[in-house]
Tab-separated table of C-alpha atoms and ligand atoms in Angstrom:
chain	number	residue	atom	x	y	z
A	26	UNK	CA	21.677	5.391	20.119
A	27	UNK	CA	20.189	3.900	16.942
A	28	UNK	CA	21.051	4.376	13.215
A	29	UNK	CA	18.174	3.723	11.040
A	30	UNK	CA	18.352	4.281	7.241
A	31	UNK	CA	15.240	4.871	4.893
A	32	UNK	CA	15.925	3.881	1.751
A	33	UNK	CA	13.546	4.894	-1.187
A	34	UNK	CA	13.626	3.833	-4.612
A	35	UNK	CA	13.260	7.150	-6.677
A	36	UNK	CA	10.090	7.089	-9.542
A	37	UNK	CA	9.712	3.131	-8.943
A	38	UNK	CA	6.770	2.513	-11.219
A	39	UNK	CA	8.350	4.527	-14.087
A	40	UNK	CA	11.757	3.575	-13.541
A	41	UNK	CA	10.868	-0.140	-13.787
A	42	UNK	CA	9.068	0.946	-16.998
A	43	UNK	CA	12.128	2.885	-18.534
A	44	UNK	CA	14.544	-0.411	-17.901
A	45	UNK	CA	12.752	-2.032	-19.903
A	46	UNK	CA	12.241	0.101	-22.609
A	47	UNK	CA	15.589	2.539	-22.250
A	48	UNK	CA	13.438	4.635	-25.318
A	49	UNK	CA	11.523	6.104	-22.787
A	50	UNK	CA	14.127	7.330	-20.492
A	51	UNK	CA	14.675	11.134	-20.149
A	52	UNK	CA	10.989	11.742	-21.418
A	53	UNK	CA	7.573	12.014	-19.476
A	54	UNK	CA	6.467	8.886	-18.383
A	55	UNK	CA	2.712	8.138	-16.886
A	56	UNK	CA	2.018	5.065	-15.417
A	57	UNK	CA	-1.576	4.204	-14.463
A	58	UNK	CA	-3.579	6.051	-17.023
A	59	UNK	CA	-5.002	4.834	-20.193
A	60	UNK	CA	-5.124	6.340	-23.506
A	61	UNK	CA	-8.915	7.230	-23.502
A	62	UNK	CA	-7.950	8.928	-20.570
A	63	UNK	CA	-9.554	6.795	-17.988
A	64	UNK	CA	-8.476	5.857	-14.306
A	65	UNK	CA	-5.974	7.375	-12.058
A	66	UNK	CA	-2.133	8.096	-12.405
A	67	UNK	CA	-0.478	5.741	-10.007
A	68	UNK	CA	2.952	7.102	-10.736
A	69	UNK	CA	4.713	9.945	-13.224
A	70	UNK	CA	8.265	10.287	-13.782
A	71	UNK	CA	10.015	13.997	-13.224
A	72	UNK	CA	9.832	15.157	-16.077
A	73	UNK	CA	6.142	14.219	-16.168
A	74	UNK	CA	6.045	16.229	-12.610
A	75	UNK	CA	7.677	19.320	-14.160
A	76	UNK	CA	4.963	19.682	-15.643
A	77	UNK	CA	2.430	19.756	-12.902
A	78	UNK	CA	1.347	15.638	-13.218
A	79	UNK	CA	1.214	14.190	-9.858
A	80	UNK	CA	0.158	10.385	-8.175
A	81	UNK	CA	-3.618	10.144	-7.758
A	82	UNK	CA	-4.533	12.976	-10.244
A	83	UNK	CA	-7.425	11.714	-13.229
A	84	UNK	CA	-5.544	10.707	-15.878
A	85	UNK	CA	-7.577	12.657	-18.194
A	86	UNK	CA	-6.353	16.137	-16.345
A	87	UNK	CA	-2.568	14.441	-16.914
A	88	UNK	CA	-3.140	14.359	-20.363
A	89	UNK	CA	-4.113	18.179	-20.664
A	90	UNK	CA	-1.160	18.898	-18.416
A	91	UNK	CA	1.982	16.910	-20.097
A	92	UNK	CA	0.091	15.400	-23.493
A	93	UNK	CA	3.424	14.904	-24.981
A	94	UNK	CA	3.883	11.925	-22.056
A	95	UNK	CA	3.656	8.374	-22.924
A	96	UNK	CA	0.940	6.742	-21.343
A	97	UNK	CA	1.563	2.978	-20.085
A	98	UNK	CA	-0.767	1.012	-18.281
A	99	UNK	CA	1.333	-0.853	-15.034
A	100	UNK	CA	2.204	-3.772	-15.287
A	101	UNK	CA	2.230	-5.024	-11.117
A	102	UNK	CA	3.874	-8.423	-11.754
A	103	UNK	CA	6.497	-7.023	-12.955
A	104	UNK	CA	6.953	-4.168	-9.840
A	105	UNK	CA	6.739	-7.096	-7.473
A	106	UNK	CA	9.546	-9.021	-8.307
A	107	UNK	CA	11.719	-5.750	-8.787
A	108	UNK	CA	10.564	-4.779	-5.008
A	109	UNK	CA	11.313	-8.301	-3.997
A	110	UNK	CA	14.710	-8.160	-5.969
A	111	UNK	CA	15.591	-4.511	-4.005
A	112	UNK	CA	14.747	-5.959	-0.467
A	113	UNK	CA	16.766	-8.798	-0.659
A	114	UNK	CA	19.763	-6.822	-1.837
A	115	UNK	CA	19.263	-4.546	1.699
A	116	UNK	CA	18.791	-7.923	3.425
A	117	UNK	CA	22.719	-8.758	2.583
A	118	UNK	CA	23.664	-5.697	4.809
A	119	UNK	CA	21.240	-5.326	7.742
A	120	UNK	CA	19.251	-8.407	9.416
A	121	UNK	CA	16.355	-6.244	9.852
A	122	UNK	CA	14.604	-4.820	7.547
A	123	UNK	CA	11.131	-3.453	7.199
A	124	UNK	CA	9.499	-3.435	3.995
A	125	UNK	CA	7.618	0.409	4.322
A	126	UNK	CA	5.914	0.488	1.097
A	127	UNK	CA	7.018	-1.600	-2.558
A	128	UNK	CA	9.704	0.515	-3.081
A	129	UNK	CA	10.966	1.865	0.053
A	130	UNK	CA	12.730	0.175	3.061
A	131	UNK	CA	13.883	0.766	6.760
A	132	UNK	CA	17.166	-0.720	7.681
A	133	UNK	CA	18.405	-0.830	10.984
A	134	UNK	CA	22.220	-0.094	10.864
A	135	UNK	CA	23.104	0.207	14.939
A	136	UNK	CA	26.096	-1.684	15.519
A	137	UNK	CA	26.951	-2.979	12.245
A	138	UNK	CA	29.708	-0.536	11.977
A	139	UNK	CA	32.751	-2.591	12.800
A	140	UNK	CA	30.786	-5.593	10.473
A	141	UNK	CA	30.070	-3.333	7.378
A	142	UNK	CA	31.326	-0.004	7.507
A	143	UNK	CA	30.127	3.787	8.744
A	144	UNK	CA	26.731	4.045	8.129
A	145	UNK	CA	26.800	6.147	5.489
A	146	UNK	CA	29.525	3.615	3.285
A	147	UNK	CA	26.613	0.898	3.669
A	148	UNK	CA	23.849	3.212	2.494
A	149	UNK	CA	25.824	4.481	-0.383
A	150	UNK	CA	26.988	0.996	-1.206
A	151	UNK	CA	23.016	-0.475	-1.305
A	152	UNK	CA	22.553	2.053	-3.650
A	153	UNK	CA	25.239	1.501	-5.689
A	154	UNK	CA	24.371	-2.691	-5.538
A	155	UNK	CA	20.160	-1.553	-6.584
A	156	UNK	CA	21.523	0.859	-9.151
A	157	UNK	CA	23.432	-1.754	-10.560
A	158	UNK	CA	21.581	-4.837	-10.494
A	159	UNK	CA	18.170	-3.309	-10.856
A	160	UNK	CA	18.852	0.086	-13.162
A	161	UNK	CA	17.056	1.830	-10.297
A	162	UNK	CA	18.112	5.100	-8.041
A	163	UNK	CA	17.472	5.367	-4.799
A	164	UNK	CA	17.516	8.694	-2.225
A	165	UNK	CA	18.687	7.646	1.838
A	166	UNK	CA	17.697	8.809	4.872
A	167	UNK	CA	20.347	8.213	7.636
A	168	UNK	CA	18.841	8.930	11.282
A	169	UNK	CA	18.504	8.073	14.916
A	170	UNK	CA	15.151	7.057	14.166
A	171	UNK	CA	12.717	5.717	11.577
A	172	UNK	CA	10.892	9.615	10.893
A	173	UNK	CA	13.654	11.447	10.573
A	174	UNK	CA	15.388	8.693	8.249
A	175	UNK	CA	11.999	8.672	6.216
A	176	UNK	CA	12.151	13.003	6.292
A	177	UNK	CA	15.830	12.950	5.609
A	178	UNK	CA	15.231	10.479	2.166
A	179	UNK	CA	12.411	12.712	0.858
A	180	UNK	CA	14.417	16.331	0.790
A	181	UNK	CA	17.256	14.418	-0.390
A	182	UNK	CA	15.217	12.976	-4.115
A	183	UNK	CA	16.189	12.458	-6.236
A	184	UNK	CA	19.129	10.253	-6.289
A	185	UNK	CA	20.449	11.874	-2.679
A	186	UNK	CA	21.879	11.285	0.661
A	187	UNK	CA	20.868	12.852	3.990
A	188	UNK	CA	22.207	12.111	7.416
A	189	UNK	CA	21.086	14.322	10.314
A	190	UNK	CA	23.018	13.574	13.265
A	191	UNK	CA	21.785	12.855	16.348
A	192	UNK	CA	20.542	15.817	18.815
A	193	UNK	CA	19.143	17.869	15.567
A	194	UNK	CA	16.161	16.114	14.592
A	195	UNK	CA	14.284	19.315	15.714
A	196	UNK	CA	16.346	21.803	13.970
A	197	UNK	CA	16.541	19.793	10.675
A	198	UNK	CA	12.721	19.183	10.904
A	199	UNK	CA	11.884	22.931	11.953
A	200	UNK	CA	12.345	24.823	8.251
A	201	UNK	CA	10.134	21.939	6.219
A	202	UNK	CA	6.440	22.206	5.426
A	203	UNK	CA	4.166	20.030	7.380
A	204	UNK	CA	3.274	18.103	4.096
A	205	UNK	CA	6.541	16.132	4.634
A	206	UNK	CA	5.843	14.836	8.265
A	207	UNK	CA	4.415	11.380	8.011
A	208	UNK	CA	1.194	11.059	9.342
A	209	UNK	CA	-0.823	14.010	8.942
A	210	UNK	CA	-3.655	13.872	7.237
A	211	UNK	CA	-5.484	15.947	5.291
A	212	UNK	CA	-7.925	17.052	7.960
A	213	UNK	CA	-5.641	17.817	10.717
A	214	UNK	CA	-3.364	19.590	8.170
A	215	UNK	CA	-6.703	21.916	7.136
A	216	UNK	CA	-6.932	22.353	10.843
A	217	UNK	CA	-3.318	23.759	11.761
A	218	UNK	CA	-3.329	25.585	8.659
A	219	UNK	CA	-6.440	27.659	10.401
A	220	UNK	CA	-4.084	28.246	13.240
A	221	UNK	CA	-1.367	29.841	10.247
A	222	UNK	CA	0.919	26.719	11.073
A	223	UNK	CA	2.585	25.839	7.630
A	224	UNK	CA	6.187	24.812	9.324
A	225	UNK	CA	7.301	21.678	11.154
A	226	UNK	CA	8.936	23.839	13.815
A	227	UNK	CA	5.902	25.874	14.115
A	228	UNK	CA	4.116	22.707	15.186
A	229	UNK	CA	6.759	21.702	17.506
A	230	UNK	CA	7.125	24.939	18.928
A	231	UNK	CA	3.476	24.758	20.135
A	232	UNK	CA	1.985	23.871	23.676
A	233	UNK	CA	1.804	20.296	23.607
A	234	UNK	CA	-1.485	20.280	26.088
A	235	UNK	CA	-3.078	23.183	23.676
A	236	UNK	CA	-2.712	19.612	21.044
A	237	UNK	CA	-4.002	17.322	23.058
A	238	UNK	CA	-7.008	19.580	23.906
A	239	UNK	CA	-7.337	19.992	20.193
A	240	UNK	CA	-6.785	16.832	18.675
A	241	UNK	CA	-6.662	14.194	21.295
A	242	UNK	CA	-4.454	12.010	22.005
A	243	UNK	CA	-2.927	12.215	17.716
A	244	UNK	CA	-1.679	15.817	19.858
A	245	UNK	CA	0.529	14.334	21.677
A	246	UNK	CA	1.834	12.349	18.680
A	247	UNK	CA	2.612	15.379	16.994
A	248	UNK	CA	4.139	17.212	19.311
A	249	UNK	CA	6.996	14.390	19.650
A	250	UNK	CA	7.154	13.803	15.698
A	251	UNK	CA	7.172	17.584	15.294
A	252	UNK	CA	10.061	17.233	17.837
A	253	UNK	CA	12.154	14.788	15.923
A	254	UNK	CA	11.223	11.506	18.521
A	255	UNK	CA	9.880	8.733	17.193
A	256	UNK	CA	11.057	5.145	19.419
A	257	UNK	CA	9.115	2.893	16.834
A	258	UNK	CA	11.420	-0.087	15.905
A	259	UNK	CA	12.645	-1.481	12.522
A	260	UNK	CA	10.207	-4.620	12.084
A	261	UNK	CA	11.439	-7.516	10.263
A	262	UNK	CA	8.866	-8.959	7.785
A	263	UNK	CA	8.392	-12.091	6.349
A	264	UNK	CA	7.901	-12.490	2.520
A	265	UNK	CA	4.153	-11.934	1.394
A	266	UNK	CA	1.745	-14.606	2.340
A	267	UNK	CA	1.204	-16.769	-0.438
A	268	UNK	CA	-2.687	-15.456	-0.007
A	269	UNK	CA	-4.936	-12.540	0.363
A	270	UNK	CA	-7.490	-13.242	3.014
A	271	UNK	CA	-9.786	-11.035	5.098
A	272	UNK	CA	-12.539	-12.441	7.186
A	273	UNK	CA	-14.656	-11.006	9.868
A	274	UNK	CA	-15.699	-12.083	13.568
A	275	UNK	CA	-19.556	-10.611	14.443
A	276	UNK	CA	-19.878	-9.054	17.689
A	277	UNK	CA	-23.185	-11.384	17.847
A	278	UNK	CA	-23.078	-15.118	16.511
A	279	UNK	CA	-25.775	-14.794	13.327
A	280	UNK	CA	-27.499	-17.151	11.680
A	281	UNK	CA	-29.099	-14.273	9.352
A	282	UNK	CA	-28.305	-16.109	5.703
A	283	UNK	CA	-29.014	-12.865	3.713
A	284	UNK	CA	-26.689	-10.953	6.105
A	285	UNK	CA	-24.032	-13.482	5.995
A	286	UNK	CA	-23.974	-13.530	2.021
A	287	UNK	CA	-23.780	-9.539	1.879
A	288	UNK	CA	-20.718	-9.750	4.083
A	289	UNK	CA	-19.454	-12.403	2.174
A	290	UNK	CA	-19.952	-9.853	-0.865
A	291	UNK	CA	-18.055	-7.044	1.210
A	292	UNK	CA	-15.002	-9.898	1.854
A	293	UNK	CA	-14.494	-10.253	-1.249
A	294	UNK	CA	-14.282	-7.031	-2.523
A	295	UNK	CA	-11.866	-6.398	0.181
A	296	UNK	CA	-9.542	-9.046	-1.012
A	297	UNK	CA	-9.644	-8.894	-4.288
A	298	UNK	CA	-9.230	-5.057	-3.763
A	299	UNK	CA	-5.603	-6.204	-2.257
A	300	UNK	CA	-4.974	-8.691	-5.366
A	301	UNK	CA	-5.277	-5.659	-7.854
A	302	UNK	CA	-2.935	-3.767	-5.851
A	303	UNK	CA	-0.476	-6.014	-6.102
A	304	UNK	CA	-1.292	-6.685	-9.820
A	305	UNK	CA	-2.161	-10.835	-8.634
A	306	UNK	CA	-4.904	-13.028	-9.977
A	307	UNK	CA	-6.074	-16.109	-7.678
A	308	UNK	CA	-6.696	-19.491	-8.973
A	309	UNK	CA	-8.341	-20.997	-5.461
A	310	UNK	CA	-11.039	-19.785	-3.142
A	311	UNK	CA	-11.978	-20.886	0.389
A	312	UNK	CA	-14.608	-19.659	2.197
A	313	UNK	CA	-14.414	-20.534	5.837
A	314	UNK	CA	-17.094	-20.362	8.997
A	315	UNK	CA	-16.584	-20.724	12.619
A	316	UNK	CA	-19.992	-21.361	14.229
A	317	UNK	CA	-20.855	-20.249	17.979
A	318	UNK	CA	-19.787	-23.534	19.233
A	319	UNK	CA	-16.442	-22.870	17.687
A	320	UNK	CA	-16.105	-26.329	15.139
A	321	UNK	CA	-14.620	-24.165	11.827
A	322	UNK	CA	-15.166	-25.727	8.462
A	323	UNK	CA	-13.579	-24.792	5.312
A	324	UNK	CA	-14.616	-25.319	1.071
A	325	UNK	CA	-12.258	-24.093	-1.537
A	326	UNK	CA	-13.026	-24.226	-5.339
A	327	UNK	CA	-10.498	-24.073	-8.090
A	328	UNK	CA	-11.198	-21.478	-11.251
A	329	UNK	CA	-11.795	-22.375	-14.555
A	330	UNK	CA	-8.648	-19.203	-14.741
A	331	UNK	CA	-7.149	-16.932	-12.702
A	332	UNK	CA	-9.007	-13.649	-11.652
A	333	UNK	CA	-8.930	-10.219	-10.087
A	334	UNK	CA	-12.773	-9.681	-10.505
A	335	UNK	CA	-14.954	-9.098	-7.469
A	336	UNK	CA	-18.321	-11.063	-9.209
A	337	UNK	CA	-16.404	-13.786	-10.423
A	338	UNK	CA	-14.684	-14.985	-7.105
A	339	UNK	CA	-17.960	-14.280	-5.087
A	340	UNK	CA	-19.525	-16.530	-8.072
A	341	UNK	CA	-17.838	-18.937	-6.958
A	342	UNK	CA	-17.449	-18.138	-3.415
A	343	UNK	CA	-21.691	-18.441	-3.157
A	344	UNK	CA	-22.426	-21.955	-4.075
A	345	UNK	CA	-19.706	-22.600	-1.228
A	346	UNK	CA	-20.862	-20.674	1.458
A	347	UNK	CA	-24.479	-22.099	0.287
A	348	UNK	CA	-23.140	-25.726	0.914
A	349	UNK	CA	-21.600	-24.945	4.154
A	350	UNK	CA	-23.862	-23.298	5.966
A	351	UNK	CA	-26.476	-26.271	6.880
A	352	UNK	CA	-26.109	-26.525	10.527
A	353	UNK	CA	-28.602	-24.829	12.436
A	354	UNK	CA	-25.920	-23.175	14.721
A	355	UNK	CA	-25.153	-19.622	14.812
A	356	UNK	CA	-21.910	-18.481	13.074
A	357	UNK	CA	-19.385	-16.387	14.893
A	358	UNK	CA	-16.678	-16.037	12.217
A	359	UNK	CA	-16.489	-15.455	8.562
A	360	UNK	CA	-13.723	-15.318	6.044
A	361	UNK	CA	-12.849	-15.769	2.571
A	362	UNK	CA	-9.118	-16.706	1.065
A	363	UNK	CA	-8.020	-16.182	-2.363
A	364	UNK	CA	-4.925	-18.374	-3.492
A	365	UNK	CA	-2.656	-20.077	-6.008
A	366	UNK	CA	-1.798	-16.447	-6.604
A	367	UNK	CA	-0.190	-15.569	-10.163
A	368	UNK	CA	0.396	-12.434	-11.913
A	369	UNK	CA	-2.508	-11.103	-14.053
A	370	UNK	CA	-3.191	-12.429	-18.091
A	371	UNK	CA	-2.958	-8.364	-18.904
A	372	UNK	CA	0.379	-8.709	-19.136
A	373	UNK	CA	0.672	-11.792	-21.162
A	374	UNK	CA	-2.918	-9.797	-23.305
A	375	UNK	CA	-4.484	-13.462	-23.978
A	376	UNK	CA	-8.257	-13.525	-24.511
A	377	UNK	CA	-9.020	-10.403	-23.050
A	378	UNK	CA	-12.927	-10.664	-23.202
A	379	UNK	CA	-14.440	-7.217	-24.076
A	380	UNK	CA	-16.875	-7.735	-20.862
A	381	UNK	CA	-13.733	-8.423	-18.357
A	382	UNK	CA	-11.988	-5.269	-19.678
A	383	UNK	CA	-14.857	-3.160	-19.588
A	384	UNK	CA	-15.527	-4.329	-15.389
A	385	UNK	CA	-11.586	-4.323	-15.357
A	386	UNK	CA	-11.832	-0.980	-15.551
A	387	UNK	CA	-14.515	0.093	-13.372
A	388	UNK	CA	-12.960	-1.847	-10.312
A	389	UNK	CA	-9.526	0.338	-10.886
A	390	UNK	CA	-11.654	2.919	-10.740
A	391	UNK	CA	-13.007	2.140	-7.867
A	392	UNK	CA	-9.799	1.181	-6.423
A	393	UNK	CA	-8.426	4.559	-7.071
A	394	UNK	CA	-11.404	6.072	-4.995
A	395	UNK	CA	-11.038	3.901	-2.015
A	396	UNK	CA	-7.718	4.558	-1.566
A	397	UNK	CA	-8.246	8.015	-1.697
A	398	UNK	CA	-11.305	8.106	0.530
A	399	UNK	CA	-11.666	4.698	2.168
A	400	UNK	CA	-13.036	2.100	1.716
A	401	UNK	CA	-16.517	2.538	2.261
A	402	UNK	CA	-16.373	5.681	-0.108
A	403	UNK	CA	-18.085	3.199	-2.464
A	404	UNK	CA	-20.169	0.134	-2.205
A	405	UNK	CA	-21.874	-1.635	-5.034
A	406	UNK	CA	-24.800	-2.744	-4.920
A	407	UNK	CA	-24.187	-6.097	-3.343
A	408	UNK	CA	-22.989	-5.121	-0.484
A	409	UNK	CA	-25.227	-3.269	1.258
A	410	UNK	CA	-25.770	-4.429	5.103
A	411	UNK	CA	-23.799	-2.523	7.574
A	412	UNK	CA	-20.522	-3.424	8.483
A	413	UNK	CA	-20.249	-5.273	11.973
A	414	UNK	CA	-18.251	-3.845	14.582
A	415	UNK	CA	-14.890	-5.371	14.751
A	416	UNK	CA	-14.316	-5.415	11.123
A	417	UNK	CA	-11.191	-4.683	11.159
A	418	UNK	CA	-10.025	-6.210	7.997
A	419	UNK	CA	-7.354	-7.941	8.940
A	420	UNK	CA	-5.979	-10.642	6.378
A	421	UNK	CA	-6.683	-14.098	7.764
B	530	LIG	MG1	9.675	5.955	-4.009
């Protein structure tokens, strides 16, 4: 028998915000939007939410809904060393630990007791260490496995405890709406909501070969997370690669030069999609091809500065691939690493050129809509040749 906790920092964003500024504490908070109205909230504190302001909604509609809210742009830098400050504090009282999201982690407490304590005295007491070294709350999750743990910390925010012991997954999991078990999407949601399901334990009360036929093998998945059994494990991850990379094998070897350089394009958005997540500018790019015959050869350039901007790495990602790509062999592989990785010049506002805000913009923008839709919800006009099969997108 396991005991897994999900820990889950409560309003990260905004929290981080209101420590440093304690002015804005209490009051609506919107992090993400700007003051024209532009872009997407990425995160609004409760009061905010009382109002009706929620993640992902145009900022412009948040306005009209809370306009009394202070408006504050993110600053990502300074989220990723608070996340890396939180992890490291529920590193000191489980060896393995799984970073879910930025602000919320799995900890896997099984047999620590006679080390550290019950279960629930370690929980309450990485709280208690995050509330007082970091100024942030946290709600916990205690459970035989990783779902119910993740459940258990969302009905008990904010600042709660829940701890469902083992044998009543189900029956915990039965009265909750299907919105709060992970992993179901808005279309298979739509489709169970045609069938009058609204419940968890409606779900798991149905025939588990009726959701196969309907839905495949994701059926059977939800008939056992509907059921409270989930045997995923706690996975221990290292600390961010020092790099964002994604690169692409073709399912034919290419020497198609026009093709290459569109994929090239599509690369690099991908990457430096993940660098504006994480609020990170790269100083280095390396573009890298593996030909049929398998000899790889790399070329990196350094920046004049640091950047987030889809053009200017591909700029200077071009001339690169233009110099490498000489050999009249077929190319099997291609990928494209950002690095030297610092956090971006918006929050230290130095020569903010009106042309880089203005595109700075756009791509969050864009970012917002990819998330929401995936990724190939929009392409600009670069990047226009089909994707090969295979992309997965996995970071090099
Ligand atoms: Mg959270």
């Amino acid at each position: 028998m396991r005991t897994i906790l999900h820990i889950d920092l409560d309003a990260f964003f905004v929290s981080v915000e209101q420590g440093r500024n304690p002015s804005l504490k209490g009051k609506p908070v919107i992090v993400g939007g700007d003051p024209e109205g532009r872009g997407v909230v990425a995160a609004a504190s409760y009061e905010a939410r009382a109002a009706g302001v929620r993640s992902g909604m145009p900022a412009a509609m948040a306005r009209r809904l809370c306009p009394e809210a202070a408006f504050l742009r993110g600053d990502g830098y300074l989220y990723l060393r608070a996340s890396e400050r939180f992890f490291s504090i529920v590193r000191r009282y489980s060896p393995v630990v799984e970073a879910a999201s930025v602000d919320e982690a799995y900890a896997d407490l099984t047999g620590l007791q006679r080390l550290m304590g019950h279960p629930v005295e370690i929980a309450v007491r990485i709280r208690d260490e995050t509330r007082a070294t970091l100024g942030l709350e946290s709600s916990l999750g205690l459970a035989a496995n990783k779902l119910v743990a993740k459940v258990g910390s969302a009905t008990a925010k904010p600042n709660g405890l829940a701890m469902v012991r083992p044998g009543y997954e189900a029956a915990f999991l039965a009265p909750q709406g299907l919105e709060r078990l992970p992993g179901i999407g808005p279309g298979i949601r739509q489709k169970l909501t045609m069938f009058n399901i609204r419940r968890i334990g409606q779900l798991a009360a149905l025939d588990p070969v009726l959701l196969e036929e309907t839905f495949g093998r994701v059926g059977r998945l939800l008939h056992q997370r509907a059921n409270g059994r989930d045997d995923r494990p706690v996975v221990s991850h290292r600390a961010p690669p020092p790099s964002v990379g994604r690169e692409i094998t073709f399912p034919e070897d290419t020497v198609d030069a026009p093709l290459l350089e569109s994929v090239l394009y599509r690369l690099t958005e991908k990457a430096a999609g993940s660098l504006r997540r994480e609020g990170l500018e790269a100083r280095t790019v390396t573009l890298k091809l593996r030909y049929a015959d398998f000899v790889t050869c790399s070329r990196s350039a350094t920046l004049p500065s640091p950047t987030d901007l889809d053009p200017v790495l591909y700029e200077a990602l071009l001339p690169l691939f233009r110099r490498l790509f000489v050999r009249r062999v077929a190319v099997r592989l291609i990928g494209v690493s950002l690095s030297r990785l610092v956090g971006g010049p918006r929050q230290l506002g130095l020569f903010e050129d009106r042309r880089l805000e203005r595109l700075r913009r756009l791509y969050k923008g864009i970012d917002a809509v990819r998330e929401r839709f995936g990724f190939h919800a929009l392409t600009l006009g670069r990047s226009v040749a089909r994707p090969p099969a295979g992309d997965t997108g996995a970071a090099a």
